[in-house]
Coordinates of C-alpha atoms and ligand atoms in Angstrom, one line a residue:
X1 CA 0.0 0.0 0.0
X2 CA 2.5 2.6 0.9
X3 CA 4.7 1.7 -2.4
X4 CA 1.1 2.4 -4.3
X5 CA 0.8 5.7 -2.5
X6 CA 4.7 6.9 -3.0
X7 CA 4.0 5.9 -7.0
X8 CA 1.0 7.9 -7.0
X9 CA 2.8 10.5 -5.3
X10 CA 5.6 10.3 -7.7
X11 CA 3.0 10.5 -10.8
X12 CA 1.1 13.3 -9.1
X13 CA 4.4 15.2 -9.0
X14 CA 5.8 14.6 -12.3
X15 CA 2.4 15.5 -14.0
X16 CA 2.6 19.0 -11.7
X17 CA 5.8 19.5 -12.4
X18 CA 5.1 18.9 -16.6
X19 CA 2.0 21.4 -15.7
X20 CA 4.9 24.6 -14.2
X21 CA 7.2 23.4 -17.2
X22 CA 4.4 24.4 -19.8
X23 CA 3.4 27.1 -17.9
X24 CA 7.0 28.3 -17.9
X25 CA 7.3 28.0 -21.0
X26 CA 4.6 29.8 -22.5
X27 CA 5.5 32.2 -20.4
X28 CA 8.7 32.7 -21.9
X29 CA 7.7 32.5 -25.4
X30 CA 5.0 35.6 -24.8
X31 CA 8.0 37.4 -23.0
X32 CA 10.2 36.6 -26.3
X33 CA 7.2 37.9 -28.4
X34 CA 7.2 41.5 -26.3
X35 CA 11.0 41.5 -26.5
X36 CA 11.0 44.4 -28.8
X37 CA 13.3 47.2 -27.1
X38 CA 12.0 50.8 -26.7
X39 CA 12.7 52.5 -30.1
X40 CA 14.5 49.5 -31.4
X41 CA 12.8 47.3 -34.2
X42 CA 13.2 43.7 -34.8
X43 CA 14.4 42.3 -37.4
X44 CA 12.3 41.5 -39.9
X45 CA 12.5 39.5 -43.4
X46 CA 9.5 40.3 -46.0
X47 CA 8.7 38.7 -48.7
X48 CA 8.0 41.7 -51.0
X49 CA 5.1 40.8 -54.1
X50 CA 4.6 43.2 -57.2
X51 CA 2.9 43.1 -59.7
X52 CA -0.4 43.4 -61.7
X53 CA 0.2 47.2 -61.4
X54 CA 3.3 49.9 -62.6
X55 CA 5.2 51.5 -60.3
X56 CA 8.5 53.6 -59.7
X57 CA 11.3 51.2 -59.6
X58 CA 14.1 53.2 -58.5
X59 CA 13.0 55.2 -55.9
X60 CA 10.5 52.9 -54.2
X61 CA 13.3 50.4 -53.7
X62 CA 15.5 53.4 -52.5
X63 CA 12.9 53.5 -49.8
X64 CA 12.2 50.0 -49.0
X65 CA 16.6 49.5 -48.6
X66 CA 16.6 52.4 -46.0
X67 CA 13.9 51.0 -43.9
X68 CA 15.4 49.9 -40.2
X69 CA 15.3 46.8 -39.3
X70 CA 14.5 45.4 -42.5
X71 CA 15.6 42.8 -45.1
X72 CA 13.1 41.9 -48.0
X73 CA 13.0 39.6 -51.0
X74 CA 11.1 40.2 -54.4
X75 CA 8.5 38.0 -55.5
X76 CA 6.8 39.1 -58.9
X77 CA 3.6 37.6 -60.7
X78 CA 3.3 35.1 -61.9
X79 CA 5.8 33.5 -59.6
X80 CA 4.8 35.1 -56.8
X81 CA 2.7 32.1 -55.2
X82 CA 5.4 30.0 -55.2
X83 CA 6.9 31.8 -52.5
X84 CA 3.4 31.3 -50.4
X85 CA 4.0 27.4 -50.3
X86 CA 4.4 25.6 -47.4
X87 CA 8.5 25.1 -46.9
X88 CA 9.2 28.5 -48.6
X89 CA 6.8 30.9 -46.7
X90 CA 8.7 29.7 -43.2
X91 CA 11.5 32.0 -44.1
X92 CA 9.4 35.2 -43.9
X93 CA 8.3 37.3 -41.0
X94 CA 5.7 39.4 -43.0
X95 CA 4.5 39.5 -46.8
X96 CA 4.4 42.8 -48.0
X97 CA 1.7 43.2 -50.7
X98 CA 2.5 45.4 -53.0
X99 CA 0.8 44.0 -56.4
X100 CA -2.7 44.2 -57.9
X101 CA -3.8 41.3 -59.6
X102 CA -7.6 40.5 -60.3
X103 CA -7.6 36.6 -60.5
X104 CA -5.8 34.2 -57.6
X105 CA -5.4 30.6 -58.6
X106 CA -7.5 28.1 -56.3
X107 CA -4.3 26.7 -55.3
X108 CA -2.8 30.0 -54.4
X109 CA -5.7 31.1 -52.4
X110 CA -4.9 27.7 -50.2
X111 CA -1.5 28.6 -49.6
X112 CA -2.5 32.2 -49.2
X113 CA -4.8 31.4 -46.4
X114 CA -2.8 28.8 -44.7
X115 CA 0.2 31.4 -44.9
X116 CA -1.9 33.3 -42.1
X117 CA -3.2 30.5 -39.9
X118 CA 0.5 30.2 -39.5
X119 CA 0.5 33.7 -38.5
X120 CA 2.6 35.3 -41.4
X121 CA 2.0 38.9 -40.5
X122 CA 0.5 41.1 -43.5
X123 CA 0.8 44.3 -44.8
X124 CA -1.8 45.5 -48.0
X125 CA -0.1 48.9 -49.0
X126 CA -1.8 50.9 -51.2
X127 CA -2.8 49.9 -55.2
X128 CA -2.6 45.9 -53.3
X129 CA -5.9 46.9 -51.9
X130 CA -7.6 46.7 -55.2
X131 CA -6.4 43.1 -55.7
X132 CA -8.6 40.0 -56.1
X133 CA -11.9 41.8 -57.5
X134 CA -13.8 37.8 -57.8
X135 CA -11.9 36.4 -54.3
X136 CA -14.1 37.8 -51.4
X137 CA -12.3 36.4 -48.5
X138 CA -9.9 38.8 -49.5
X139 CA -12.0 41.7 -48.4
X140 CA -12.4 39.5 -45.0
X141 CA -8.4 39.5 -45.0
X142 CA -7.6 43.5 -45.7
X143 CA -10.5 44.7 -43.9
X144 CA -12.2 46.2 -46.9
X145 CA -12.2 46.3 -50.7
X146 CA -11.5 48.5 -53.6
X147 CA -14.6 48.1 -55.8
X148 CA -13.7 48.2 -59.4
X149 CA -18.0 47.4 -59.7
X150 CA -21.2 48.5 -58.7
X151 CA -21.5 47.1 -55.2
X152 CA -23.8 46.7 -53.0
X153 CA -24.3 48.1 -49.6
X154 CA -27.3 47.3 -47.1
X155 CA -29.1 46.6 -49.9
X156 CA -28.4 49.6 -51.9
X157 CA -26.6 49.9 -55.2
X158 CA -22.8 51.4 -54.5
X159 CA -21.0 53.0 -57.8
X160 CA -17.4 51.6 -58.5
X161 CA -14.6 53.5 -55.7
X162 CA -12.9 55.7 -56.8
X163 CA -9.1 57.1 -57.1
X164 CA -7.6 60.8 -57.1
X165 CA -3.7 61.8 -57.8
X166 CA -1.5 64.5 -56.2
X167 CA -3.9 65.6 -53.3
X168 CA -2.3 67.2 -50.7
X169 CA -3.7 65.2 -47.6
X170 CA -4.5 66.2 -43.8
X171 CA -3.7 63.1 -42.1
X172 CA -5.6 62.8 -38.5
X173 CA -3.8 60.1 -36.6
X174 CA -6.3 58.4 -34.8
X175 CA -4.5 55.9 -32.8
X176 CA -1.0 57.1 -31.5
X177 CA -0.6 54.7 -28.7
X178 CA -0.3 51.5 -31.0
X179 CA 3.0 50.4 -32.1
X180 CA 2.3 51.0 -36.4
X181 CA 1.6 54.5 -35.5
X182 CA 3.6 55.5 -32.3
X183 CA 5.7 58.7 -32.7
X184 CA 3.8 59.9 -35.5
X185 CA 2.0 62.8 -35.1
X186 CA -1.1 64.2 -37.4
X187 CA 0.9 64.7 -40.8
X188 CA 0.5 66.0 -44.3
X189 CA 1.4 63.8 -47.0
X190 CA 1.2 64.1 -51.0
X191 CA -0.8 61.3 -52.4
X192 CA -3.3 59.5 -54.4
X193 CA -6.7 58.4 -52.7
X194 CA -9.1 56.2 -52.9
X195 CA -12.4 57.0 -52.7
X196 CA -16.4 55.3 -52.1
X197 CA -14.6 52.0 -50.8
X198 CA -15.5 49.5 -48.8
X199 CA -13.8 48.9 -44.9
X200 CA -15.2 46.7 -42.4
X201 CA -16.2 47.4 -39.0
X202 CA -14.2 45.1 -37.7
X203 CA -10.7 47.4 -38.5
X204 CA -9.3 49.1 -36.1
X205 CA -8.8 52.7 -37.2
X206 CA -5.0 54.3 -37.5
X207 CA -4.9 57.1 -39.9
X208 CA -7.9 59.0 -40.8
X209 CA -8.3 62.2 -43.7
X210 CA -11.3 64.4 -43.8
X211 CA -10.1 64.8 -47.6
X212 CA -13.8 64.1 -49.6
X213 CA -12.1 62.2 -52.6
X214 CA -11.2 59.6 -50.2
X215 CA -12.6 57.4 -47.9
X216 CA -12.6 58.5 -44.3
X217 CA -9.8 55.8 -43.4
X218 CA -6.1 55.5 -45.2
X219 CA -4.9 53.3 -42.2
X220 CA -6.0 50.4 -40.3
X221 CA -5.1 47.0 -38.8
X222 CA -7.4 44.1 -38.8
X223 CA -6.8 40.4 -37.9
X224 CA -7.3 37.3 -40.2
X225 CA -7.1 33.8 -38.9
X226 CA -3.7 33.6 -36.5
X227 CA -2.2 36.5 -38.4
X228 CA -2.2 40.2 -37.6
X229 CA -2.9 42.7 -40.4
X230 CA -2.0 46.3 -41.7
X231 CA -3.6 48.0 -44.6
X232 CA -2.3 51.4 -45.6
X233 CA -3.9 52.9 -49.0
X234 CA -1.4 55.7 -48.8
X235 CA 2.3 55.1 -51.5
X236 CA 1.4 55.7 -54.9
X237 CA 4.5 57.2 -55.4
X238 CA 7.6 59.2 -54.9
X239 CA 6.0 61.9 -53.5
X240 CA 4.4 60.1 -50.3
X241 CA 7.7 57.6 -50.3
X242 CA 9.8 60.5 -49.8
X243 CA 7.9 62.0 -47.1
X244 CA 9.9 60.9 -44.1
X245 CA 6.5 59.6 -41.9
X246 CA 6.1 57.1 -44.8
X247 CA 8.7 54.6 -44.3
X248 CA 8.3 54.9 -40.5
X249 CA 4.6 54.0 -41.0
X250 CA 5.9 51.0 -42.6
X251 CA 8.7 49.7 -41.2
X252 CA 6.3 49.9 -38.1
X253 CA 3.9 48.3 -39.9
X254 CA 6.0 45.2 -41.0
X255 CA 7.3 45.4 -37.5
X256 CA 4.5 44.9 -35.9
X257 CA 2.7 42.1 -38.1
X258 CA 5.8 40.6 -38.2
X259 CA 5.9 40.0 -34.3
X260 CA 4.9 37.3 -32.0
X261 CA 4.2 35.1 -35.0
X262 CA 2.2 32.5 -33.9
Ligands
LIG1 ZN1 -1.7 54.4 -57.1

């Protein structure tokens, strides 16, 4: 009998001990996800995808080299989706979206999705919010949708959105305290907008512009499966590159999807 009761001890023990173990260790993987130092960012590798829309080579990658913190690789369409595959995504922090294509492969939408059960962080920056006009999980994903088609909206007939060059916009930061916008104060930025699009209620508001050719948001951050999220419409070109609150935004932005991947 007292053999039975020191074994049960002994199990009772080890199965307490397994229990602080786990505990422990969760706890230290949470403290290693809120390990980023005051004013210091992470280090982060992106996977960058273009394509599906023009842009300014030269100076847009001037700005993505400077960005703290920071190392990316290129993926362009059509290749791009083989860089979503199970075995390849791994090596990435973040995707940066940076493309605008209309169709998505069945297969690619797979890999797409299970890319952010995995907890790849996200970042949709500008023209990569009009992507996927036939895929509507992707609106679920971004936290919105460019409509390139009459939509509809509680019942009601939407026109197409819209979009506007080279307006001079008042940018209301709505949200300094979270980590995409912190030390950023309400800024002006040269830029094109996007107008009479759809965002879901479920974003949480960043950047906001009282500008009426665009829509009342330019920056949010919204969650999708395991995986955090950051749209930003702002970036057409050169003009809001070069402003120096851009490439903070998004080095911030990368930063922050990029963190505590789960
Ligand atoms: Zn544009």
């Amino acid at each position: 009998m007292e053999r039975e009761k020191a074994l049960e001890l002994l199990r009772k023990y080890n199965i307490e001990r397994l229990i602080i173990l786990f505990l422990c260790c969760g706890m230290g993987l949470l403290a290693s996800c809120g390990q980023q130092k005051e004013g210091q960012l992470k280090e982060m590798n992106v996977l960058l995808i273009v394509g599906g829309h023009g842009f300014d080579e030269e100076p847009f990658y001037a700005m993505m080299d400077k960005l703290p913190g920071i190392t990316y690789d290129v993926a362009e369409h059509p290749d791009a989706y083989q860089y979503l595959k199970p075995g390849k995504i791994e090596g990435y922090d973040a995707v940066l979206l940076y493309d605008m294509p209309s169709e998505i492969p069945e297969e690619a939408k797979k890999d797409f999705i299970a890319m952010l059960e995995k907890g790849t962080g996200l970042v949709v920056l500008h023209h990569a919010f009009c992507s996927y006009d036939f895929w509507p999980e992707y609106t679920k994903i971004v936290g919105g949708r460019y409509h390139h088609f009459p939509w509809q909206k509680n019942g009601e007939e939407q026109p197409p959105s819209t979009y506007k060059h080279d307006l001079v916009l008042d940018v209301k930061v709505v949200d300094s305290k979270h980590p995409v916008t912190k030390g950023i104060s309400d800024f002006q930025i040269v830029d094109e907008a996007y107008g009479g699009t759809e965002i879901l209620e479920s974003v949480h508001p960043l950047l906001a512009t009282d500008e009426p050719a665009s829509a009342p948001l330019v920056g949010w951050t919204h969650h999708y499966a395991n995986a955090k999220v950051v749209t930003l419409t702002l970036g057409h070109d050169k003009q809001a590159w070069e402003n120096p609150v851009f490439p903070q935004l998004l080095s911030q932005a990368v930063s922050w999807v990029g963190d505590c991947k789960r």
